[in-house]
Amino acid sequence: MLVDSHCHLDFPELSGRLDEVLASMQANGVCHALCVCVALDGFDRVLQIARSDPRLSASVGVHPDSPDALEPDVETLVRLASDPKVVAIGETGLDYYRTEGDTEWQRERFRVHIRAARAAGKPLIVHTRSASADTIRLLREERADEAGGVLHCFTEDWDTARAGLDLGFYVSFSGIVTFRNAQPLREVAVRIPDDRLLIETDSPYLAPVPRRGKTNEPAWVLHVAECLAQLRGTPVEAIAERTTENFFRLFRDARRETDARD
Ligand SMILES: [Zn+2]
Ligand SMILES: [Zn+2]
């Protein structure tokens, strides 16, 4: 059984066809998907979706790409994270690729999330793009190792992965690892220890080969697993087992549905 550790089922591309998305998960052996929040004003919708099915869970956080988003504080994040369906804080982090000018607000927002994760005792979902040195620095300064978490949709180099692993973090790969031009990323992916590896879709974006250009969905995490299996010279079942085990170890509040066929 597979788990999609990061998706956005509340986004308009997917929110209108949840039944279909869940059926497709079932058909592809995907037993769970984590619905990741990107803005406080979207949290209720994410929570509502997660509550609609036992195979879904939720996070709470504000994405670094939205300068005008309602700014979270530690108390609010901790309060919202107390819902039993909420298993993580995020997504949060730094994205200098899509931001122009002063980025101090991003670092401050990231610090707030790390403090909230420590206070709530829940792991962090970290987004980092063109900002790896500051991401690692802030994780260290704010003692994020006490909360743990994942570097999601990982596209950085081995040194960044290594620094994340040293902080006790997991590293999650999306469909990007299947892209033709992603050879350097594949070289990083083979080096991640078995017990720190996660997989995700980041759907509706980043549909993996052989679905490129389509609206991505949690079922297609299977293609990410297949790619990693090939890279690491191991059966896809072993990747599925490892990454699923890792998911429920990291996101310990996520409920594992026991499937009748198990
Ligand atoms: Zn992200
Ligand atoms: Zn995301």
XYZ file of C-alpha atoms and ligand atoms in Angstrom:
264
model
C 0.000 0.000 0.000
C 1.177 3.502 -0.906
C 0.711 6.883 0.767
C 0.679 10.291 -0.907
C 2.423 12.415 1.715
C 1.495 15.758 0.116
C -1.473 16.810 -2.020
C -3.904 19.711 -2.416
C -7.352 18.189 -2.842
C -8.980 21.537 -1.991
C -7.589 23.159 -5.145
C -10.240 23.707 -7.845
C -8.690 21.156 -10.235
C -9.494 18.360 -7.753
C -12.102 19.564 -5.261
C -15.001 18.925 -7.624
C -14.097 15.293 -8.233
C -13.182 13.910 -4.825
C -15.154 10.659 -5.258
C -13.279 9.905 -8.458
C -9.938 10.810 -6.839
C -10.607 8.474 -3.903
C -11.743 5.634 -6.175
C -8.595 6.031 -8.223
C -6.483 5.907 -5.031
C -8.193 2.653 -4.114
C -7.604 1.186 -7.579
C -3.878 2.026 -7.403
C -3.247 0.822 -3.863
C -2.918 4.291 -2.311
C -4.264 3.921 1.210
C -3.811 7.462 2.524
C -3.226 11.044 1.398
C -2.237 14.087 3.423
C -4.153 17.217 2.366
C -1.790 20.126 2.854
C -3.026 23.581 3.816
C -1.501 26.682 2.166
C -3.524 29.524 3.713
C -5.466 30.115 6.913
C -8.585 31.150 5.035
C -8.484 27.821 3.196
C -7.992 25.698 6.304
C -11.692 24.972 6.927
C -12.045 23.614 3.424
C -8.965 21.377 3.808
C -10.261 20.123 7.148
C -13.715 19.477 5.734
C -12.203 17.376 2.928
C -9.992 15.444 5.347
C -12.988 14.750 7.586
C -14.961 13.395 4.647
C -12.912 10.200 4.411
C -10.817 8.125 6.846
C -8.070 7.802 4.220
C -7.370 11.528 4.383
C -5.650 13.751 6.925
C -4.847 17.472 7.029
C -2.170 19.992 7.952
C -2.346 23.662 8.912
C -0.002 26.357 7.644
C 0.629 29.282 5.305
C 2.679 28.861 2.141
C 5.744 31.101 1.636
C 4.554 32.065 -1.861
C 1.724 34.253 -0.572
C 2.987 37.622 0.706
C -0.539 38.940 1.259
C -1.918 35.903 3.075
C -3.434 36.256 6.507
C -0.368 36.068 8.770
C -0.414 33.174 11.252
C 0.735 33.387 14.861
C 1.928 30.524 17.030
C -1.244 30.391 19.146
C -3.554 30.207 16.136
C -1.535 27.441 14.482
C -1.374 25.419 17.705
C -5.124 25.825 18.266
C -6.011 24.758 14.712
C -3.540 21.869 14.908
C -5.346 20.456 17.945
C -8.043 18.974 15.699
C -7.544 15.185 15.582
C -7.501 15.260 11.770
C -4.531 17.666 11.711
C -1.278 15.710 11.691
C 1.299 18.378 10.728
C 2.217 22.067 10.578
C 2.743 23.463 7.072
C 3.339 23.808 4.393
C 5.823 26.419 5.405
C 9.375 27.323 4.447
C 11.172 29.656 2.080
C 10.746 30.288 -1.624
C 13.083 32.915 -3.030
C 12.414 31.754 -6.583
C 8.947 33.254 -6.731
C 9.513 36.230 -4.440
C 11.017 39.546 -5.355
C 12.474 42.153 -3.020
C 12.710 41.822 0.737
C 12.129 38.279 1.975
C 12.368 38.904 5.716
C 8.603 38.342 6.094
C 9.081 34.800 4.760
C 11.741 34.016 7.331
C 9.602 35.429 10.136
C 6.575 33.400 8.985
C 8.751 30.273 8.776
C 10.028 30.834 12.334
C 6.442 31.118 13.581
C 5.581 27.751 12.018
C 8.636 26.052 13.541
C 7.731 27.407 16.972
C 4.148 26.241 16.503
C 5.285 22.753 15.495
C 7.414 22.470 18.615
C 4.587 23.777 20.794
C 2.004 21.476 19.190
C 4.310 18.453 19.107
C 3.578 17.922 15.403
C 6.001 17.529 12.483
C 6.717 20.258 9.922
C 6.077 20.158 6.184
C 8.854 22.304 4.713
C 8.834 23.837 1.241
C 12.202 25.167 0.053
C 13.093 26.610 -3.321
C 16.209 28.639 -4.177
C 16.641 29.151 -0.437
C 18.311 26.010 0.884
C 21.006 27.690 3.012
C 18.498 29.909 4.848
C 16.030 27.035 5.191
C 18.599 24.858 6.948
C 19.865 27.799 9.021
C 16.378 28.622 10.322
C 15.557 24.980 11.004
C 18.704 24.840 13.137
C 18.213 28.202 14.859
C 14.616 27.414 15.792
C 15.479 23.853 16.881
C 13.163 22.230 14.384
C 14.743 18.866 15.176
C 12.547 18.848 18.293
C 9.469 18.747 16.049
C 10.859 16.772 13.101
C 9.334 16.906 9.672
C 9.853 16.546 5.965
C 11.593 18.492 3.208
C 8.753 18.152 0.721
C 8.935 18.081 -3.089
C 12.690 17.907 -2.739
C 14.714 19.409 -5.613
C 17.913 20.518 -3.856
C 21.392 19.002 -3.798
C 22.849 16.257 -1.629
C 24.391 18.682 0.896
C 20.944 20.108 1.628
C 19.445 16.630 1.920
C 22.286 15.618 4.248
C 21.705 18.693 6.443
C 17.993 17.857 6.619
C 18.720 14.236 7.492
C 21.100 15.415 10.217
C 18.195 17.350 11.729
C 16.167 14.139 11.778
C 14.056 15.196 8.810
C 12.598 12.994 6.092
C 13.008 13.781 2.376
C 10.027 13.521 0.035
C 10.150 13.169 -3.743
C 7.418 14.216 -6.150
C 6.862 13.569 -9.855
C 9.806 15.883 -10.562
C 12.116 12.919 -9.939
C 10.606 11.235 -13.030
C 11.248 14.198 -15.339
C 13.736 13.710 -18.153
C 16.034 16.552 -17.030
C 16.090 15.486 -13.353
C 19.178 13.253 -13.427
C 20.992 15.238 -10.668
C 17.909 14.869 -8.437
C 17.762 11.126 -9.124
C 21.376 10.894 -7.958
C 20.308 12.493 -4.671
C 17.243 10.242 -4.399
C 19.289 7.027 -4.494
C 21.320 8.202 -1.498
C 18.432 8.882 0.900
C 18.356 6.187 3.601
C 15.413 3.763 3.373
C 14.005 4.897 6.694
C 13.816 8.601 5.724
C 12.281 8.348 2.293
C 8.798 9.680 1.486
C 6.848 10.078 -1.744
C 4.197 12.568 -2.772
C 2.324 14.014 -5.730
C 1.934 17.696 -4.754
C -1.199 17.277 -6.897
C -2.848 18.885 -8.811
C 0.613 19.950 -10.016
C 3.710 18.084 -11.209
C 2.109 15.032 -12.785
C 4.825 12.384 -13.114
C 5.944 10.653 -16.291
C 3.950 9.015 -17.949
C 1.149 11.475 -17.065
C 3.010 14.720 -17.664
C 0.868 17.740 -18.477
C -2.275 16.213 -16.931
C -3.967 17.196 -13.672
C -2.069 15.203 -11.061
C -3.836 13.200 -8.350
C -2.816 11.064 -5.332
C -3.185 7.761 -7.233
C -0.235 8.731 -9.394
C 2.180 8.608 -6.477
C 2.523 5.069 -7.817
C 4.647 6.424 -10.684
C 6.975 8.167 -8.226
C 7.325 4.869 -6.348
C 8.044 3.016 -9.598
C 10.746 5.520 -10.525
C 12.426 5.241 -7.108
C 12.199 1.448 -7.247
C 14.007 1.404 -10.570
C 16.652 3.869 -9.351
C 17.299 2.028 -6.129
C 17.182 -1.426 -7.725
C 14.414 -2.666 -5.489
C 10.852 -3.915 -6.114
C 8.128 -1.269 -6.101
C 6.447 -3.193 -3.265
C 9.510 -2.561 -1.079
C 9.405 1.180 -1.816
C 5.674 1.183 -1.031
C 6.182 -0.628 2.245
C 9.099 1.561 3.366
C 7.542 4.895 2.462
C 4.196 3.964 4.003
C 5.902 2.855 7.203
C 7.915 6.088 7.222
C 4.791 8.176 6.681
C 2.919 6.743 9.645
C 6.045 6.968 11.820
C 6.561 10.667 11.052
C 2.889 11.713 10.955
C 2.026 9.644 13.979
C -1.456 11.172 14.378
C -2.506 9.966 10.932
C -4.875 7.039 11.233
C -3.922 3.989 9.311
C -6.992 2.356 7.805
C -6.688 -1.386 8.024
C -7.699 -2.701 4.663
C -9.839 -5.832 4.526
C -7.484 -7.326 1.948
C -4.410 -7.033 4.166
Zn 5.445 23.188 -1.625
Zn 2.242 21.758 -1.809
